[in-house]
PDB file of C-alpha atoms in Angstrom:
ATOM      1  CA  ASP A   1     -29.344  -0.140 -19.722  1.00  0.00           C
ATOM      2  CA  THR A   2     -32.636  -0.660 -17.843  1.00  0.00           C
ATOM      3  CA  GLY A   3     -32.750  -4.172 -19.082  1.00  0.00           C
ATOM      4  CA  VAL A   4     -35.779  -5.930 -20.918  1.00  0.00           C
ATOM      5  CA  SER A   5     -39.135  -4.892 -19.404  1.00  0.00           C
ATOM      6  CA  GLN A   6     -42.251  -6.850 -19.624  1.00  0.00           C
ATOM      7  CA  ASN A   7     -45.685  -5.574 -18.658  1.00  0.00           C
ATOM      8  CA  PRO A   8     -47.846  -6.631 -17.045  1.00  0.00           C
ATOM      9  CA  ARG A   9     -46.147  -9.149 -14.662  1.00  0.00           C
ATOM     10  CA  HIS A  10     -49.253 -11.068 -13.907  1.00  0.00           C
ATOM     11  CA  LYS A  11     -52.614 -11.549 -15.948  1.00  0.00           C
ATOM     12  CA  ILE A  12     -55.606 -13.297 -15.015  1.00  0.00           C
ATOM     13  CA  THR A  13     -58.412 -13.591 -17.616  1.00  0.00           C
ATOM     14  CA  LYS A  14     -61.315 -15.834 -18.271  1.00  0.00           C
ATOM     15  CA  ARG A  15     -61.587 -18.148 -21.392  1.00  0.00           C
ATOM     16  CA  GLY A  16     -62.343 -16.549 -24.455  1.00  0.00           C
ATOM     17  CA  GLN A  17     -61.211 -13.082 -23.737  1.00  0.00           C
ATOM     18  CA  ASN A  18     -58.143 -11.374 -25.614  1.00  0.00           C
ATOM     19  CA  VAL A  19     -55.338 -10.255 -23.946  1.00  0.00           C
ATOM     20  CA  THR A  20     -52.043  -8.276 -24.831  1.00  0.00           C
ATOM     21  CA  PHE A  21     -48.695  -8.214 -23.454  1.00  0.00           C
ATOM     22  CA  ARG A  22     -45.962  -5.368 -24.005  1.00  0.00           C
ATOM     23  CA  CYS A  23     -42.261  -5.921 -24.219  1.00  0.00           C
ATOM     24  CA  ASP A  24     -39.619  -3.184 -24.199  1.00  0.00           C
ATOM     25  CA  PRO A  25     -36.378  -4.335 -25.229  1.00  0.00           C
ATOM     26  CA  ILE A  26     -33.083  -2.853 -24.358  1.00  0.00           C
ATOM     27  CA  SER A  27     -32.447   0.346 -26.556  1.00  0.00           C
ATOM     28  CA  GLU A  28     -30.547  -0.396 -29.609  1.00  0.00           C
ATOM     29  CA  HIS A  29     -31.322  -4.051 -29.422  1.00  0.00           C
ATOM     30  CA  ASN A  30     -32.574  -4.702 -33.137  1.00  0.00           C
ATOM     31  CA  ARG A  31     -33.775  -8.325 -32.410  1.00  0.00           C
ATOM     32  CA  LEU A  32     -36.710  -9.136 -30.120  1.00  0.00           C
ATOM     33  CA  TYR A  33     -37.912 -12.756 -29.406  1.00  0.00           C
ATOM     34  CA  TRP A  34     -40.802 -14.286 -27.755  1.00  0.00           C
ATOM     35  CA  TYR A  35     -41.119 -17.221 -25.901  1.00  0.00           C
ATOM     36  CA  ARG A  36     -43.542 -19.260 -23.971  1.00  0.00           C
ATOM     37  CA  GLN A  37     -42.596 -21.537 -20.834  1.00  0.00           C
ATOM     38  CA  THR A  38     -44.980 -23.976 -18.981  1.00  0.00           C
ATOM     39  CA  LEU A  39     -44.036 -25.022 -15.544  1.00  0.00           C
ATOM     40  CA  GLY A  40     -40.938 -27.553 -15.626  1.00  0.00           C
ATOM     41  CA  GLN A  41     -40.228 -27.077 -19.210  1.00  0.00           C
ATOM     42  CA  GLY A  42     -37.642 -24.975 -21.156  1.00  0.00           C
ATOM     43  CA  PRO A  43     -38.838 -21.825 -23.104  1.00  0.00           C
ATOM     44  CA  GLU A  44     -40.535 -22.582 -26.155  1.00  0.00           C
ATOM     45  CA  PHE A  45     -39.712 -20.376 -29.186  1.00  0.00           C
ATOM     46  CA  LEU A  46     -42.829 -18.540 -30.537  1.00  0.00           C
ATOM     47  CA  THR A  47     -41.465 -15.733 -32.934  1.00  0.00           C
ATOM     48  CA  TYR A  48     -38.785 -13.223 -33.478  1.00  0.00           C
ATOM     49  CA  PHE A  49     -38.255  -9.810 -35.070  1.00  0.00           C
ATOM     50  CA  GLN A  50     -35.109  -8.173 -36.669  1.00  0.00           C
ATOM     51  CA  ASN A  51     -36.109  -4.414 -36.414  1.00  0.00           C
ATOM     52  CA  GLU A  52     -39.788  -4.186 -37.358  1.00  0.00           C
ATOM     53  CA  ALA A  53     -39.956  -7.479 -39.641  1.00  0.00           C
ATOM     54  CA  GLN A  54     -41.157 -10.694 -38.259  1.00  0.00           C
ATOM     55  CA  LEU A  55     -38.546 -13.066 -39.488  1.00  0.00           C
ATOM     56  CA  GLU A  56     -40.126 -16.342 -38.167  1.00  0.00           C
ATOM     57  CA  LYS A  57     -43.262 -17.785 -36.551  1.00  0.00           C
ATOM     58  CA  SER A  58     -43.395 -21.059 -34.858  1.00  0.00           C
ATOM     59  CA  ARG A  59     -45.554 -23.635 -36.605  1.00  0.00           C
ATOM     60  CA  LEU A  60     -47.000 -24.531 -33.349  1.00  0.00           C
ATOM     61  CA  LEU A  61     -48.357 -21.139 -33.009  1.00  0.00           C
ATOM     62  CA  SER A  62     -52.005 -20.782 -33.739  1.00  0.00           C
ATOM     63  CA  ASP A  63     -53.757 -18.186 -35.462  1.00  0.00           C
ATOM     64  CA  ARG A  64     -55.042 -16.895 -32.172  1.00  0.00           C
ATOM     65  CA  PHE A  65     -51.705 -15.298 -31.565  1.00  0.00           C
ATOM     66  CA  SER A  66     -50.175 -12.474 -33.362  1.00  0.00           C
ATOM     67  CA  ALA A  67     -47.078 -10.270 -32.634  1.00  0.00           C
ATOM     68  CA  GLU A  68     -46.151  -6.870 -33.770  1.00  0.00           C
ATOM     69  CA  ARG A  69     -43.025  -4.750 -33.608  1.00  0.00           C
ATOM     70  CA  PRO A  70     -44.282  -1.568 -35.364  1.00  0.00           C
ATOM     71  CA  LYS A  71     -41.475   0.805 -35.264  1.00  0.00           C
ATOM     72  CA  GLY A  72     -38.502  -1.598 -34.280  1.00  0.00           C
ATOM     73  CA  SER A  73     -38.746  -0.809 -30.739  1.00  0.00           C
ATOM     74  CA  PHE A  74     -41.341  -2.191 -28.461  1.00  0.00           C
ATOM     75  CA  SER A  75     -43.265  -5.216 -29.261  1.00  0.00           C
ATOM     76  CA  THR A  76     -46.748  -6.448 -28.325  1.00  0.00           C
ATOM     77  CA  LEU A  77     -47.960 -10.110 -28.256  1.00  0.00           C
ATOM     78  CA  GLU A  78     -51.819 -10.424 -28.442  1.00  0.00           C
ATOM     79  CA  ILE A  79     -53.682 -13.759 -27.703  1.00  0.00           C
ATOM     80  CA  GLN A  80     -57.304 -13.786 -29.066  1.00  0.00           C
ATOM     81  CA  ARG A  81     -60.044 -16.059 -27.665  1.00  0.00           C
ATOM     82  CA  THR A  82     -57.590 -17.269 -24.766  1.00  0.00           C
ATOM     83  CA  GLU A  83     -57.896 -21.033 -23.826  1.00  0.00           C
ATOM     84  CA  GLN A  84     -56.878 -22.579 -20.610  1.00  0.00           C
ATOM     85  CA  GLY A  85     -53.937 -24.157 -22.425  1.00  0.00           C
ATOM     86  CA  ASP A  86     -52.616 -20.735 -22.962  1.00  0.00           C
ATOM     87  CA  SER A  87     -51.756 -20.400 -19.428  1.00  0.00           C
ATOM     88  CA  ALA A  88     -47.974 -19.935 -19.074  1.00  0.00           C
ATOM     89  CA  MET A  89     -45.148 -17.492 -18.577  1.00  0.00           C
ATOM     90  CA  TYR A  90     -44.570 -15.439 -21.761  1.00  0.00           C
ATOM     91  CA  LEU A  91     -40.991 -14.394 -21.984  1.00  0.00           C
ATOM     92  CA  CYS A  92     -39.370 -11.510 -24.223  1.00  0.00           C
ATOM     93  CA  ALA A  93     -35.815 -11.306 -25.008  1.00  0.00           C
ATOM     94  CA  SER A  94     -33.694  -8.980 -27.018  1.00  0.00           C
ATOM     95  CA  SER A  95     -30.485  -8.935 -28.496  1.00  0.00           C
ATOM     96  CA  SER A  96     -28.381  -6.806 -30.680  1.00  0.00           C
ATOM     97  CA  LYS A  97     -27.603  -7.987 -34.231  1.00  0.00           C
ATOM     98  CA  PRO A  98     -25.486 -10.948 -34.025  1.00  0.00           C
ATOM     99  CA  SER A  99     -21.783 -10.309 -34.333  1.00  0.00           C
ATOM    100  CA  ARG A 100     -19.704 -12.004 -36.991  1.00  0.00           C
ATOM    101  CA  GLN A 101     -17.010 -13.909 -35.586  1.00  0.00           C
ATOM    102  CA  ARG A 102     -15.702 -15.434 -38.770  1.00  0.00           C
ATOM    103  CA  GLU A 103     -17.079 -16.366 -42.054  1.00  0.00           C
ATOM    104  CA  GLY A 104     -20.564 -17.946 -41.595  1.00  0.00           C
ATOM    105  CA  ILE A 105     -20.205 -17.805 -37.685  1.00  0.00           C
ATOM    106  CA  PHE A 106     -22.124 -15.383 -35.681  1.00  0.00           C
ATOM    107  CA  ARG A 107     -22.324 -14.916 -31.858  1.00  0.00           C
ATOM    108  CA  GLU A 108     -25.536 -13.879 -30.423  1.00  0.00           C
ATOM    109  CA  LYS A 109     -26.406 -13.277 -26.377  1.00  0.00           C
ATOM    110  CA  LEU A 110     -30.173 -12.824 -25.498  1.00  0.00           C
ATOM    111  CA  PHE A 111     -31.150 -10.700 -22.681  1.00  0.00           C
ATOM    112  CA  PHE A 112     -34.450 -11.938 -21.039  1.00  0.00           C
ATOM    113  CA  GLY A 113     -37.107  -9.846 -19.236  1.00  0.00           C
ATOM    114  CA  SER A 114     -39.208 -11.092 -16.279  1.00  0.00           C
ATOM    115  CA  GLY A 115     -41.948 -12.296 -17.983  1.00  0.00           C
ATOM    116  CA  THR A 116     -45.652 -12.101 -17.950  1.00  0.00           C
ATOM    117  CA  GLN A 117     -47.476 -14.887 -16.084  1.00  0.00           C
ATOM    118  CA  LEU A 118     -50.915 -15.772 -17.813  1.00  0.00           C
ATOM    119  CA  SER A 119     -53.532 -17.363 -16.019  1.00  0.00           C
ATOM    120  CA  VAL A 120     -56.657 -18.426 -18.044  1.00  0.00           C
ATOM    121  CA  LEU A 121     -59.676 -19.331 -15.758  1.00  0.00           C
TER     122      LEU A 121
ATOM    123  CA  LEU B   1     -31.569 -26.734 -35.358  1.00  0.00           C
ATOM    124  CA  ALA B   2     -29.130 -27.891 -32.767  1.00  0.00           C
ATOM    125  CA  LYS B   3     -31.045 -30.308 -30.473  1.00  0.00           C
ATOM    126  CA  THR B   4     -29.376 -30.535 -26.871  1.00  0.00           C
ATOM    127  CA  THR B   5     -29.749 -33.482 -24.471  1.00  0.00           C
ATOM    128  CA  GLN B   6     -28.669 -32.651 -20.766  1.00  0.00           C
ATOM    129  CA  PRO B   7     -29.327 -34.522 -17.349  1.00  0.00           C
ATOM    130  CA  ILE B   8     -32.639 -33.695 -16.015  1.00  0.00           C
ATOM    131  CA  SER B   9     -31.211 -32.894 -12.554  1.00  0.00           C
ATOM    132  CA  MET B  10     -28.349 -33.105 -10.448  1.00  0.00           C
ATOM    133  CA  ASP B  11     -27.493 -32.531  -6.983  1.00  0.00           C
ATOM    134  CA  SER B  12     -24.764 -31.234  -5.181  1.00  0.00           C
ATOM    135  CA  TYR B  13     -23.190 -29.470  -1.855  1.00  0.00           C
ATOM    136  CA  GLU B  14     -21.801 -25.951  -1.163  1.00  0.00           C
ATOM    137  CA  GLY B  15     -18.490 -25.413  -1.969  1.00  0.00           C
ATOM    138  CA  GLN B  16     -18.119 -28.441  -4.554  1.00  0.00           C
ATOM    139  CA  GLU B  17     -17.341 -27.924  -8.366  1.00  0.00           C
ATOM    140  CA  VAL B  18     -20.433 -29.048 -10.485  1.00  0.00           C
ATOM    141  CA  ASN B  19     -20.124 -30.087 -14.100  1.00  0.00           C
ATOM    142  CA  ILE B  20     -22.749 -30.171 -16.436  1.00  0.00           C
ATOM    143  CA  THR B  21     -22.569 -32.229 -19.681  1.00  0.00           C
ATOM    144  CA  CYS B  22     -24.626 -31.368 -22.749  1.00  0.00           C
ATOM    145  CA  SER B  23     -24.780 -33.497 -25.907  1.00  0.00           C
ATOM    146  CA  HIS B  24     -25.223 -31.557 -29.418  1.00  0.00           C
ATOM    147  CA  ASN B  25     -24.469 -34.219 -31.870  1.00  0.00           C
ATOM    148  CA  ASN B  26     -25.920 -31.902 -34.632  1.00  0.00           C
ATOM    149  CA  ILE B  27     -24.725 -28.626 -33.808  1.00  0.00           C
ATOM    150  CA  ALA B  28     -24.119 -26.545 -37.089  1.00  0.00           C
ATOM    151  CA  THR B  29     -20.846 -25.344 -37.804  1.00  0.00           C
ATOM    152  CA  ASN B  30     -21.832 -21.821 -37.716  1.00  0.00           C
ATOM    153  CA  ASP B  31     -23.324 -22.402 -34.022  1.00  0.00           C
ATOM    154  CA  TYR B  32     -22.275 -21.080 -30.830  1.00  0.00           C
ATOM    155  CA  ILE B  33     -22.888 -22.988 -27.666  1.00  0.00           C
ATOM    156  CA  THR B  34     -24.390 -20.837 -24.974  1.00  0.00           C
ATOM    157  CA  TRP B  35     -25.320 -21.802 -21.378  1.00  0.00           C
ATOM    158  CA  TYR B  36     -28.382 -19.940 -19.453  1.00  0.00           C
ATOM    159  CA  GLN B  37     -29.458 -19.984 -15.828  1.00  0.00           C
ATOM    160  CA  GLN B  38     -32.928 -19.540 -14.730  1.00  0.00           C
ATOM    161  CA  PHE B  39     -34.502 -18.852 -11.314  1.00  0.00           C
ATOM    162  CA  PRO B  40     -38.177 -19.483 -10.482  1.00  0.00           C
ATOM    163  CA  SER B  41     -40.348 -16.598 -11.825  1.00  0.00           C
ATOM    164  CA  GLN B  42     -37.631 -14.946 -13.623  1.00  0.00           C
ATOM    165  CA  GLY B  43     -36.400 -15.041 -17.223  1.00  0.00           C
ATOM    166  CA  PRO B  44     -32.993 -17.058 -18.232  1.00  0.00           C
ATOM    167  CA  ARG B  45     -29.902 -15.087 -17.547  1.00  0.00           C
ATOM    168  CA  PHE B  46     -26.711 -15.545 -19.815  1.00  0.00           C
ATOM    169  CA  ILE B  47     -23.957 -17.344 -18.044  1.00  0.00           C
ATOM    170  CA  ILE B  48     -21.217 -18.183 -20.778  1.00  0.00           C
ATOM    171  CA  GLN B  49     -20.834 -18.869 -24.489  1.00  0.00           C
ATOM    172  CA  GLY B  50     -18.182 -20.510 -26.495  1.00  0.00           C
ATOM    173  CA  TYR B  51     -17.328 -21.998 -30.045  1.00  0.00           C
ATOM    174  CA  LYS B  52     -14.544 -24.230 -29.357  1.00  0.00           C
ATOM    175  CA  THR B  53     -11.810 -25.410 -26.637  1.00  0.00           C
ATOM    176  CA  LYS B  54     -12.186 -23.447 -23.202  1.00  0.00           C
ATOM    177  CA  VAL B  55     -13.933 -20.274 -22.086  1.00  0.00           C
ATOM    178  CA  THR B  56     -13.690 -18.682 -18.740  1.00  0.00           C
ATOM    179  CA  ASN B  57     -15.406 -15.852 -17.103  1.00  0.00           C
ATOM    180  CA  GLU B  58     -16.167 -14.553 -13.455  1.00  0.00           C
ATOM    181  CA  VAL B  59     -18.732 -17.265 -12.883  1.00  0.00           C
ATOM    182  CA  ALA B  60     -18.089 -20.466 -15.026  1.00  0.00           C
ATOM    183  CA  SER B  61     -15.979 -22.330 -17.361  1.00  0.00           C
ATOM    184  CA  LEU B  62     -17.086 -23.829 -20.649  1.00  0.00           C
ATOM    185  CA  PHE B  63     -15.241 -26.858 -21.979  1.00  0.00           C
ATOM    186  CA  ILE B  64     -15.882 -27.644 -25.802  1.00  0.00           C
ATOM    187  CA  PRO B  65     -14.087 -30.577 -27.093  1.00  0.00           C
ATOM    188  CA  ALA B  66     -12.594 -30.478 -30.813  1.00  0.00           C
ATOM    189  CA  ASP B  67     -15.816 -32.271 -32.332  1.00  0.00           C
ATOM    190  CA  ARG B  68     -18.086 -29.815 -30.723  1.00  0.00           C
ATOM    191  CA  LYS B  69     -20.721 -32.753 -29.997  1.00  0.00           C
ATOM    192  CA  SER B  70     -20.612 -31.878 -26.493  1.00  0.00           C
ATOM    193  CA  SER B  71     -19.906 -29.203 -23.839  1.00  0.00           C
ATOM    194  CA  THR B  72     -19.277 -29.091 -20.161  1.00  0.00           C
ATOM    195  CA  LEU B  73     -20.350 -26.223 -17.984  1.00  0.00           C
ATOM    196  CA  SER B  74     -18.185 -25.892 -14.880  1.00  0.00           C
ATOM    197  CA  LEU B  75     -19.260 -24.329 -11.777  1.00  0.00           C
ATOM    198  CA  PRO B  76     -16.540 -23.990  -9.260  1.00  0.00           C
ATOM    199  CA  ARG B  77     -17.279 -24.071  -5.410  1.00  0.00           C
ATOM    200  CA  VAL B  78     -21.275 -23.520  -5.923  1.00  0.00           C
ATOM    201  CA  SER B  79     -23.215 -21.782  -3.246  1.00  0.00           C
ATOM    202  CA  LEU B  80     -26.985 -22.367  -2.265  1.00  0.00           C
ATOM    203  CA  SER B  81     -27.779 -19.548  -4.444  1.00  0.00           C
ATOM    204  CA  ASP B  82     -26.700 -21.513  -7.724  1.00  0.00           C
ATOM    205  CA  THR B  83     -29.721 -23.508  -7.237  1.00  0.00           C
ATOM    206  CA  ALA B  84     -31.294 -23.059 -10.593  1.00  0.00           C
ATOM    207  CA  VAL B  85     -32.273 -24.497 -13.867  1.00  0.00           C
ATOM    208  CA  TYR B  86     -29.308 -24.287 -16.447  1.00  0.00           C
ATOM    209  CA  TYR B  87     -30.094 -24.629 -20.243  1.00  0.00           C
ATOM    210  CA  CYS B  88     -27.471 -25.536 -22.870  1.00  0.00           C
ATOM    211  CA  LEU B  89     -28.388 -23.943 -26.582  1.00  0.00           C
ATOM    212  CA  GLY B  90     -26.535 -24.348 -30.021  1.00  0.00           C
ATOM    213  CA  GLY B  91     -27.785 -21.472 -32.115  1.00  0.00           C
ATOM    214  CA  GLY B  92     -27.934 -17.919 -32.611  1.00  0.00           C
ATOM    215  CA  GLY B  93     -27.241 -15.656 -35.704  1.00  0.00           C
ATOM    216  CA  TYR B  94     -29.202 -17.334 -38.331  1.00  0.00           C
ATOM    217  CA  ASN B  95     -30.134 -20.294 -36.356  1.00  0.00           C
ATOM    218  CA  LYS B  96     -32.537 -19.205 -33.504  1.00  0.00           C
ATOM    219  CA  LEU B  97     -32.016 -20.336 -30.060  1.00  0.00           C
ATOM    220  CA  ILE B  98     -34.076 -23.339 -28.881  1.00  0.00           C
ATOM    221  CA  PHE B  99     -34.314 -24.178 -25.448  1.00  0.00           C
ATOM    222  CA  GLY B 100     -34.495 -27.975 -24.306  1.00  0.00           C
ATOM    223  CA  ALA B 101     -35.793 -29.167 -20.985  1.00  0.00           C
ATOM    224  CA  GLY B 102     -32.502 -27.919 -18.961  1.00  0.00           C
ATOM    225  CA  THR B 103     -30.821 -29.396 -15.808  1.00  0.00           C
ATOM    226  CA  ARG B 104     -32.174 -28.771 -12.434  1.00  0.00           C
ATOM    227  CA  LEU B 105     -29.403 -28.287 -10.109  1.00  0.00           C
ATOM    228  CA  ALA B 106     -29.997 -28.378  -6.282  1.00  0.00           C
ATOM    229  CA  VAL B 107     -27.206 -27.327  -3.918  1.00  0.00           C
ATOM    230  CA  HIS B 108     -27.500 -28.675  -0.734  1.00  0.00           C
ATOM    231  CA  PRO B 109     -25.949 -27.254   2.747  1.00  0.00           C
TER     232      PRO B 109
END
């Protein structure tokens, strides 16, 4: 178990450029989440996958953001035409399929990577 | 989705027990309550998780009353290295995990 890996750790870009981040989850974890975090705030949910299927995307996410998980393993998050407001830490987390504890009740534990810090100049 | 409310910040001293209470009035019956810890420039790290009553592990205890509308994270004998932001979440499974602003705990010598 090598943990969740995110690359790059830091990215500096100019406004208007496209950027792509990569997340490698813990192997055998079929759920993968993307969060965004700005200074002093908690992580904000962006989207999540179960295997290769994108199950939900935050309504706060503009069309400039897209995420993929083509083979149900690693995932990429792309931001097109970056804006200064996109500057943030982008966090990836993975989990195994939630375990059913009893009827309708599930337990899930997320493992986070160290994040990619994006600075848009 | 379970919305949680926590104190914005707390201060403590080394060796003391710290209790952080989280309010989650509309938690769903199928939600677990989970606490995460986050240090600067790192992703959150799982601390403890429970559904009701009391759960204890090697780092913390979690107390959840019968109505499940609140929970209390207890950190015994804190040290300087426990200075971090602590998040309380309800959800998981079919309900995605939503983070609030968390509680900034500062431990002083």
